[in-house]
XYZ file of C-alpha atoms in Angstrom:
621
model
C 4.464 2.902 46.751
C 0.923 2.098 48.066
C -1.888 4.588 48.576
C -1.213 8.264 49.417
C -0.608 8.961 53.081
C -3.734 11.120 53.177
C -5.763 8.789 50.909
C -8.407 8.440 53.613
C -8.939 12.192 53.854
C -11.532 12.916 51.195
C -11.482 16.613 52.032
C -7.840 16.822 50.917
C -8.756 15.246 47.578
C -11.638 17.711 47.173
C -9.259 20.598 47.929
C -6.902 19.312 45.234
C -9.764 19.123 42.721
C -10.835 22.650 43.660
C -7.276 23.891 43.142
C -7.157 22.251 39.682
C -10.480 23.878 38.765
C -9.379 27.343 39.871
C -5.896 27.083 38.359
C -6.707 25.583 34.968
C -10.493 25.597 34.590
C -10.801 21.791 34.557
C -13.787 20.820 36.682
C -13.456 17.190 37.718
C -15.962 17.379 40.568
C -18.548 15.435 38.568
C -16.174 12.497 37.977
C -16.394 9.310 40.007
C -14.171 9.740 43.037
C -12.841 6.189 42.879
C -11.673 6.683 39.288
C -10.213 10.123 39.996
C -8.348 8.946 43.076
C -6.936 5.967 41.180
C -5.749 8.062 38.201
C -4.259 10.824 40.389
C -2.560 8.216 42.537
C -1.036 6.688 39.400
C 0.468 10.037 38.421
C 1.702 10.632 41.970
C 3.396 7.246 41.899
C 5.088 8.139 38.600
C 6.617 11.299 40.112
C 7.386 9.699 43.476
C 5.006 11.720 45.692
C 3.091 10.168 48.548
C 0.382 12.686 49.552
C -2.175 14.957 47.905
C -0.800 18.024 49.671
C 2.718 17.404 48.394
C 1.356 16.820 44.892
C -0.559 20.120 45.031
C 2.725 21.829 45.942
C 4.282 20.246 42.834
C 1.441 21.548 40.649
C 1.909 25.052 42.061
C 5.608 25.055 41.221
C 5.607 23.109 37.950
C 2.970 24.107 35.408
C 4.018 21.311 33.025
C 2.813 18.750 35.547
C -0.780 19.822 34.812
C -0.478 18.464 31.249
C 0.873 15.137 32.478
C -1.906 14.898 35.087
C -4.648 15.717 32.564
C -3.280 13.110 30.144
C -3.419 10.577 32.981
C -6.972 11.469 34.067
C -8.433 11.939 30.581
C -7.977 8.422 29.242
C -7.814 8.975 25.491
C -8.486 5.445 24.294
C -10.022 5.475 20.816
C -9.650 4.115 17.292
C -11.292 4.270 13.896
C -14.665 2.475 13.935
C -14.065 1.183 17.452
C -16.387 -1.798 18.079
C -17.007 -2.553 14.358
C -20.248 -4.424 15.023
C -21.809 -1.336 16.644
C -20.646 0.930 13.815
C -22.036 -1.462 11.212
C -25.427 -1.317 12.934
C -25.199 2.474 13.123
C -24.526 2.755 9.389
C -26.915 0.078 8.122
C -29.828 0.823 10.450
C -29.648 4.276 12.039
C -28.012 6.345 9.291
C -29.949 4.669 6.482
C -33.286 5.385 8.235
C -32.166 8.948 9.000
C -31.322 9.693 5.368
C -34.669 8.298 4.186
C -36.601 10.481 6.650
C -34.849 13.787 5.789
C -35.489 16.149 2.897
C -32.756 16.268 0.200
C -31.601 19.784 1.234
C -31.765 19.196 5.001
C -28.496 19.916 6.833
C -27.442 16.885 8.887
C -25.965 17.909 12.247
C -23.784 15.444 14.185
C -21.950 15.894 17.480
C -19.026 13.742 18.659
C -18.748 14.575 22.384
C -15.471 13.462 23.959
C -13.794 13.039 20.570
C -10.276 12.563 22.015
C -7.674 12.512 19.177
C -10.260 12.620 16.378
C -10.667 9.027 15.211
C -14.364 9.019 16.142
C -15.487 12.179 14.233
C -13.404 11.184 11.202
C -15.088 7.737 11.336
C -18.440 9.560 11.279
C -17.292 11.609 8.278
C -16.258 8.438 6.427
C -19.547 6.743 7.313
C -21.700 9.609 5.975
C -19.480 10.003 2.888
C -19.969 6.305 2.110
C -23.733 6.561 2.694
C -24.368 9.841 0.820
C -21.491 10.061 -1.604
C -18.590 12.455 -1.084
C -20.083 15.506 -2.839
C -23.437 15.225 -1.065
C -21.668 14.714 2.281
C -19.545 17.852 1.760
C -22.726 19.815 1.026
C -25.053 18.584 3.755
C -23.177 17.086 6.725
C -21.707 19.135 9.568
C -19.878 17.318 12.379
C -19.043 18.998 15.683
C -16.191 17.345 17.604
C -15.513 18.467 21.180
C -13.351 17.497 24.123
C -11.939 19.110 27.277
C -8.379 18.034 26.441
C -6.698 20.759 24.367
C -3.718 18.536 23.563
C -5.994 15.818 22.161
C -7.882 18.457 20.149
C -4.629 19.749 18.607
C -3.807 16.212 17.508
C -7.332 15.761 16.147
C -7.243 19.022 14.153
C -4.003 17.956 12.439
C -5.656 14.820 11.047
C -2.277 13.012 11.085
C -2.150 9.353 12.102
C 0.492 6.589 12.004
C -0.067 3.552 9.829
C -0.933 1.423 12.886
C -3.938 3.644 13.680
C -5.357 2.923 10.213
C -5.254 -0.870 10.604
C -9.012 -1.138 11.455
C -9.816 0.405 8.033
C -10.032 -1.583 4.840
C -7.453 -0.908 2.135
C -10.147 0.759 0.010
C -11.109 3.229 2.767
C -7.466 4.013 3.553
C -6.746 4.811 -0.056
C -9.943 6.842 -0.476
C -9.794 9.007 2.652
C -6.107 9.270 3.601
C -2.998 10.594 1.907
C 0.470 9.471 2.927
C 2.674 12.210 4.368
C 6.103 10.798 5.213
C 5.628 8.028 7.727
C 2.116 9.214 8.617
C -1.241 9.521 6.875
C -3.395 12.669 6.588
C -7.187 12.655 6.512
C -8.398 14.174 3.233
C -8.622 18.002 3.628
C -12.005 18.668 1.966
C -13.821 16.254 4.261
C -11.790 17.375 7.289
C -13.167 20.913 6.860
C -16.652 19.556 7.562
C -15.482 18.522 11.053
C -15.475 21.463 13.511
C -13.276 20.921 16.566
C -13.652 22.882 19.793
C -13.121 22.668 23.534
C -16.321 21.864 25.387
C -17.104 20.604 28.874
C -20.263 18.511 28.702
C -20.836 18.999 32.453
C -20.828 22.809 32.313
C -21.089 24.260 28.807
C -24.306 24.759 26.862
C -24.970 21.862 24.461
C -24.971 22.038 20.673
C -28.596 21.983 19.529
C -30.802 20.561 16.736
C -28.738 17.404 16.365
C -29.684 14.399 14.245
C -27.018 12.156 15.789
C -25.054 12.528 19.036
C -22.111 10.193 19.653
C -20.655 10.057 23.157
C -18.938 6.725 23.711
C -17.198 5.580 26.891
C -17.345 9.070 28.429
C -20.389 8.991 30.713
C -18.947 6.035 32.626
C -16.292 8.280 34.220
C -18.910 10.551 35.859
C -20.977 10.027 38.980
C -24.747 9.559 38.864
C -25.584 13.237 39.405
C -23.239 14.392 36.653
C -24.528 11.695 34.306
C -28.116 12.874 34.901
C -27.218 16.474 34.054
C -25.273 15.415 30.959
C -28.171 13.281 29.703
C -30.497 16.266 30.256
C -28.202 18.360 28.054
C -28.069 15.597 25.432
C -31.857 15.365 25.449
C -32.090 19.097 24.833
C -29.451 18.903 22.084
C -31.238 16.208 20.040
C -34.139 16.990 17.802
C -37.192 14.684 18.105
C -36.270 11.236 16.740
C -32.573 12.145 16.911
C -30.313 9.255 17.984
C -27.821 8.931 20.839
C -24.903 6.479 20.417
C -23.224 5.490 23.717
C -20.359 3.188 24.694
C -20.604 -0.487 25.633
C -20.566 0.253 29.390
C -23.283 2.950 29.213
C -27.062 2.773 28.925
C -30.236 4.757 29.683
C -32.198 2.335 31.833
C -34.110 4.972 33.833
C -34.964 7.389 31.029
C -37.569 5.440 29.066
C -39.971 8.414 29.030
C -37.562 10.508 26.977
C -35.519 7.903 25.086
C -36.575 4.703 23.379
C -34.183 1.810 22.820
C -33.154 1.272 19.205
C -30.663 -1.469 20.018
C -29.582 -2.115 23.606
C -26.694 -4.412 22.597
C -25.152 -1.672 20.445
C -26.195 1.122 22.897
C -28.238 3.149 20.402
C -31.180 5.230 21.746
C -33.668 7.584 20.083
C -35.254 10.678 21.592
C -38.997 10.146 21.661
C -40.896 12.408 19.296
C -43.746 13.074 21.713
C -41.956 13.566 25.042
C -42.997 16.450 27.250
C -39.604 18.202 27.414
C -39.675 20.042 24.109
C -36.447 21.541 22.726
C -35.989 25.258 23.051
C -37.118 27.267 20.036
C -36.596 31.017 20.667
C -39.272 33.378 19.436
C -38.843 37.089 18.675
C -39.398 39.208 21.790
C -40.664 42.749 21.884
C -38.132 45.275 23.151
C -39.526 47.719 25.667
C -38.431 51.325 26.016
C -38.862 52.743 29.467
C -42.348 54.026 30.203
C -43.622 53.746 26.618
C -44.950 50.218 26.764
C -47.544 49.393 24.110
C -49.393 46.447 25.611
C -48.657 46.751 29.362
C -49.686 49.623 31.503
C -48.015 50.643 34.731
C -51.005 49.345 36.620
C -50.736 45.954 34.933
C -47.019 45.716 35.778
C -47.870 46.562 39.398
C -50.414 43.753 39.392
C -47.854 41.225 38.080
C -45.344 42.362 40.661
C -47.909 41.762 43.383
C -48.566 38.232 42.121
C -44.864 37.385 42.243
C -44.420 38.788 45.731
C -47.327 36.703 46.944
C -45.466 33.518 45.962
C -43.301 33.523 49.082
C -39.992 34.763 50.541
C -37.707 32.900 48.101
C -35.694 34.199 45.140
C -38.277 34.849 42.399
C -38.508 36.533 39.045
C -41.538 37.158 36.816
C -41.867 37.381 33.059
C -44.705 38.767 31.026
C -46.297 36.849 28.155
C -43.566 38.048 25.781
C -40.708 36.712 27.898
C -39.648 40.126 29.271
C -38.520 40.401 32.895
C -41.037 42.486 34.831
C -40.223 41.598 38.452
C -37.058 40.601 40.295
C -37.517 40.328 44.053
C -34.842 41.234 46.536
C -33.882 37.623 47.270
C -33.275 37.022 43.566
C -31.166 40.167 43.274
C -29.034 39.105 46.239
C -28.739 35.444 45.285
C -28.106 35.772 41.550
C -26.445 39.160 41.236
C -29.371 40.739 39.395
C -30.466 44.378 39.674
C -33.480 46.497 38.899
C -31.822 47.569 35.651
C -32.428 44.014 34.376
C -36.180 44.620 34.513
C -37.478 45.192 31.008
C -34.797 43.004 29.371
C -35.634 39.755 27.529
C -34.966 36.840 29.833
C -32.766 35.207 27.185
C -30.253 38.058 27.642
C -29.716 37.173 31.310
C -27.262 34.574 32.530
C -29.921 33.074 34.766
C -31.791 31.882 31.635
C -29.193 29.185 31.028
C -27.228 28.920 34.271
C -27.531 27.000 36.541
C -30.091 25.296 34.267
C -31.569 25.851 30.814
C -34.768 27.789 31.683
C -35.867 28.922 28.238
C -37.183 25.573 27.024
C -38.814 24.944 30.415
C -40.587 28.326 30.270
C -41.840 27.594 26.764
C -43.058 24.162 27.852
C -44.823 25.521 30.943
C -46.515 28.236 28.883
C -47.521 25.863 26.119
C -48.910 23.181 28.432
C -50.391 25.637 30.985
C -48.962 23.682 33.911
C -46.412 24.135 36.656
C -43.013 22.524 36.146
C -40.578 21.597 38.887
C -36.868 20.878 38.463
C -35.268 19.459 41.598
C -31.659 19.460 42.775
C -30.189 21.890 40.223
C -26.516 22.507 40.996
C -25.051 26.017 41.030
C -21.339 26.641 41.587
C -19.788 29.835 42.861
C -16.052 29.316 43.081
C -15.560 26.551 45.602
C -19.120 26.778 46.961
C -21.904 24.610 45.618
C -25.609 25.333 45.995
C -28.642 23.239 45.068
C -32.037 24.671 44.140
C -35.500 23.314 43.484
C -36.862 25.490 40.685
C -40.600 26.051 40.251
C -41.861 27.466 36.950
C -45.509 28.537 37.220
C -47.654 30.077 34.436
C -50.153 32.765 35.568
C -53.424 33.540 33.842
C -55.551 36.667 33.996
C -59.283 36.844 34.827
C -60.159 35.866 31.235
C -57.948 32.773 31.368
C -55.359 34.233 28.982
C -51.699 33.641 29.860
C -50.262 36.878 31.218
C -47.076 35.966 33.110
C -44.709 33.286 34.332
C -43.105 33.176 37.779
C -39.861 31.383 38.478
C -38.931 30.685 42.098
C -35.742 29.130 43.491
C -35.779 27.197 46.780
C -32.376 26.570 48.345
C -32.125 22.853 49.188
C -28.341 22.690 49.495
C -28.248 21.161 52.975
C -30.977 18.645 52.224
C -29.377 17.706 48.876
C -25.967 17.248 50.435
C -27.414 15.142 53.234
C -29.402 13.145 50.710
C -26.341 12.670 48.532
C -24.287 11.590 51.544
C -26.967 9.155 52.653
C -27.256 7.873 49.101
C -23.479 7.485 48.858
C -23.354 5.616 52.164
C -26.249 3.423 51.063
C -24.561 2.731 47.730
C -21.283 1.937 49.512
C -23.115 -0.435 51.844
C -25.014 -2.011 48.965
C -21.796 -2.358 47.011
C -20.036 -3.906 50.011
C -22.979 -6.252 50.568
C -23.089 -7.225 46.911
C -19.334 -7.808 46.910
C -19.630 -9.905 50.077
C -22.540 -11.848 48.633
C -20.708 -12.272 45.353
C -17.605 -13.454 47.188
C -19.665 -15.916 49.208
C -21.319 -17.235 46.050
C -17.934 -17.511 44.359
C -16.579 -19.446 47.366
C -19.570 -21.786 47.310
C -19.213 -22.225 43.568
C -15.486 -22.837 43.941
C -16.124 -25.375 46.695
C -18.694 -27.185 44.561
C -16.343 -27.136 41.579
C -13.508 -28.438 43.789
C -15.715 -31.233 45.154
C -16.849 -32.052 41.639
C -13.225 -32.050 40.452
C -12.248 -34.434 43.275
C -15.080 -36.783 42.363
C -14.149 -36.594 38.693
C -10.515 -37.322 39.556
C -11.518 -40.331 41.654
C -13.736 -41.605 38.848
C -10.968 -40.991 36.342
C -8.493 -42.833 38.577
C -10.817 -45.841 38.792
C -11.336 -45.757 35.029
C -7.579 -45.591 34.510
C -7.062 -48.527 36.886
C -9.704 -50.535 35.034
C -8.199 -49.568 31.695
C -4.752 -50.590 32.936
C -6.087 -53.994 33.967
C -7.774 -54.415 30.590
C -4.564 -53.477 28.832
C -2.614 -55.976 30.927
C -5.137 -58.713 30.041
C -5.007 -57.737 26.384
C -1.212 -57.842 26.522
C -1.285 -61.396 27.904
C -3.793 -62.422 25.234
C -1.598 -60.900 22.551
C 1.422 -62.706 23.960
C -0.502 -66.007 23.929
C -1.686 -65.319 20.370
C 1.883 -64.522 19.385
C 3.089 -67.858 20.762
C 0.336 -69.675 18.856
C 1.306 -67.830 15.669
C 4.934 -68.795 16.200
C 3.877 -72.467 16.600
C 1.719 -72.297 13.487
C 4.532 -70.603 11.627
C 6.924 -73.395 12.570
C 4.382 -76.025 11.459
C 3.845 -74.184 8.189
C 7.596 -73.995 7.641
C 7.887 -77.783 8.175
C 4.983 -78.446 5.809
C 6.459 -76.037 3.263
C 9.775 -77.897 3.430
C 7.952 -81.195 2.965
C 5.973 -79.805 0.019
C 9.129 -78.411 -1.533
C 10.802 -81.786 -1.117
C 7.793 -83.592 -2.631
C 7.605 -81.091 -5.509
C 11.330 -81.526 -6.188
C 10.885 -85.296 -6.086
C 7.975 -85.201 -8.540
C 9.822 -82.837 -10.851
C 12.837 -85.129 -10.775
C 10.603 -88.129 -11.618
C 8.890 -86.306 -14.466
C 12.190 -85.022 -15.775
C 13.727 -88.489 -15.685
C 10.945 -89.905 -17.897
C 12.027 -89.708 -21.559
C 8.438 -89.834 -22.825
C 6.361 -86.697 -22.969
C 4.065 -86.459 -19.942
C 1.136 -83.995 -19.909
C -1.277 -83.625 -17.003
C -4.769 -82.204 -17.690
C -7.271 -81.069 -15.059
C -10.991 -81.761 -15.185
C -11.449 -78.699 -17.473
C -8.825 -80.204 -19.854
C -6.351 -77.406 -19.178
C -2.614 -78.114 -18.973
C -1.418 -78.477 -15.402
C 1.992 -80.123 -16.105
C 4.255 -80.326 -19.176
C 7.498 -82.218 -18.629
C 10.837 -82.021 -20.339
C 10.025 -84.979 -22.627
C 6.945 -83.123 -23.961
C 9.123 -80.056 -24.647
C 11.650 -82.189 -26.599
C 8.892 -84.024 -28.475
C 6.676 -81.095 -29.524
C 8.905 -77.978 -29.145
C 6.517 -76.064 -26.795
C 7.885 -74.741 -23.482
C 6.040 -75.373 -20.268
C 5.386 -71.618 -19.646
C 3.683 -71.375 -23.074
C 1.078 -74.058 -22.375
C 0.434 -73.911 -18.617
C -3.263 -73.264 -17.812
C -4.094 -73.315 -21.536
C -6.861 -75.620 -22.974
C -4.963 -78.686 -24.252
C -7.233 -79.299 -27.235
C -6.810 -75.711 -28.483
C -3.012 -75.895 -28.625
C -1.406 -75.800 -32.068
C 1.446 -78.350 -32.321
C 2.340 -81.504 -34.251
C -0.074 -83.856 -32.349
C -3.661 -84.105 -33.772
C -5.340 -83.657 -30.401
C -8.888 -83.848 -31.760
C -8.355 -87.610 -32.348
C -7.542 -87.992 -28.651
C -10.535 -86.050 -27.242
C -12.995 -89.000 -27.174
C -10.458 -91.190 -25.389
C -9.711 -88.473 -22.801
C -13.422 -87.895 -22.102
C -13.971 -91.660 -21.723
C -11.064 -91.859 -19.293
C -12.556 -89.000 -17.248
C -15.923 -90.720 -17.147
C -14.789 -94.283 -16.487
C -11.732 -93.438 -14.407
C -9.872 -96.343 -16.157
C -6.550 -96.538 -17.922
C -6.498 -96.899 -21.706
C -4.060 -97.015 -24.596
C -1.862 -97.021 -26.291
C -3.502 -95.020 -29.066
C -1.257 -94.600 -32.114
C -1.668 -91.315 -34.026
C 0.272 -89.834 -36.908
C 2.060 -86.666 -35.804
C 4.861 -84.280 -36.619
C 7.771 -83.891 -34.224
C 9.150 -80.516 -33.120
C 11.492 -80.530 -36.139
C 8.636 -81.391 -38.563
C 9.514 -85.084 -38.997
C 6.512 -87.437 -39.423
C 6.255 -89.876 -36.558
C 3.824 -92.334 -35.105
C 3.069 -91.381 -31.519
C 1.743 -93.836 -28.940
C -0.440 -92.101 -26.300
C -1.364 -93.713 -22.942
C -4.213 -92.373 -20.802
C -4.343 -92.648 -17.012
C -6.830 -90.992 -14.657
C -5.498 -89.351 -11.510
C -7.190 -88.203 -8.358
C -10.644 -89.249 -7.252
C -13.977 -87.737 -8.283
C -13.652 -84.956 -10.870
C -9.928 -85.539 -11.167
C -7.812 -85.102 -14.294
C -5.996 -87.192 -16.915
C -2.309 -88.010 -17.411
C -1.197 -88.411 -21.023
C 2.112 -90.172 -21.713
C 3.342 -89.767 -25.340
C 6.296 -91.403 -27.009
C 7.423 -92.127 -30.540
C 6.348 -95.656 -31.644
C 9.240 -98.048 -32.327
C 7.260 -100.804 -34.105
C 6.322 -98.856 -37.212
C 3.045 -97.618 -38.458
C 0.038 -99.410 -36.945
C -2.227 -101.477 -39.205
């Protein structure tokens, strides 16, 4: 649909925000305008409306549209133990140190501001129950959970969550702190009663006080700088000294080092300094006055105080005595703040001006205690659609003896100057933002250009490397082809030689087989290398039984030990000898005379060939 037709008219947007505030009490004026405009525009797009004026007409005629708009603006994004690393630090570091520093009976006060649908305060309850034990947690821990969204608060109070919402929890925690109810899970009732839910606007309502831990995550980032400053002031007042503030990942206190020290910047945990000058408000009992019967202040003394206040100047002023009772209200103050002379004599804490537009009670106590003037600049005061800004001066007055006798509070209207300053600041910020965006864009373009140039150079280098690799592969392929041809040639030669060897082997085997005598071939180690068919027939041993066996260790009918000297002499002299006739037993056990002939074969270190056959001339002499 595009932007609203009147998107450029900021006054129309402000009128719409004013209408929402008057109609439903939701004050969005402290929110960032860019975020507000974007969220409202989203809702307008959903309902098909193109201008703020037309959308205001829809809100006037359809009250249900308010709920849909609030749900769109108030982005309720949360989960149990969101950002687990930050929660682990909070439990192991912050909570453990807190528990060590507190007395055993001390009530631990925790505030979850902007609690949405309740996952955050219930995570806090689980964390303290795990750290203290369930019984001790039920006795000592009180958790306040607030939000401006009533619908989210109703969901939080019910404590009902679908199974998907419980996925960040371990199975042990789910079983310990949740009970299944149909398709949903209910947070355990006894611990839920320690969580107090309520509607609270952190930009307008008085803060919860005396807190040990304040958790406000991913809420400040939706507000403008002025609203953030006021909220942080309220948070500072709410925390006790050394109390901790736990913010979201996009939030930090960079300009508040005097009041907050950094515990862990990565996890956004800050601690209120114990010795800062802005002390928390601690009310003290005030004396109630009754008309003229004042014990410690005479009419003359009251007239003197009134004169001191009037001398301060023609601005709205009030004066308090040393007990905190209003003694003077000038005419400007009565006109500006709706006060009257009947308010004189009342404790200042009973008047609305003591906490609106700013918390004065703690400032008065600080000024009195430190005996110095305090100034608070740019305090915002709203009256319907009108907004005023005041510089407030709180000045302690001492009597002739130096004893504190009164405090004057004056209000200087700086609305025009503040608005002009805010406008100038906004314009400056817009210009700075535009400049930064332009500079960032320029840097991105330069970076992109450098990366593109680098990529081109890398591609060219890669192309050259690929070309070189391709050439090397082609060369390798030719070398492999040449090697393959050589292998084929060698293979053919080997095949021919193998055929020749096979033919020679067959020839030799045929020769040995054709010889009727037994032929045995021994190597130089006198092991059997050949045993022909004649030897098998003569002695009854198969060739596979004697091959590679020492000849002179074989057990058969021939007395081989008688032949050993002749064999050794044949090996040494390399000359033929024989026949040698020996008495033997044939393979069937028949006594025979065997003639043995000895012939060397091969050259140096060759073997011996023994030819054995049965003698036909009888027994030798």
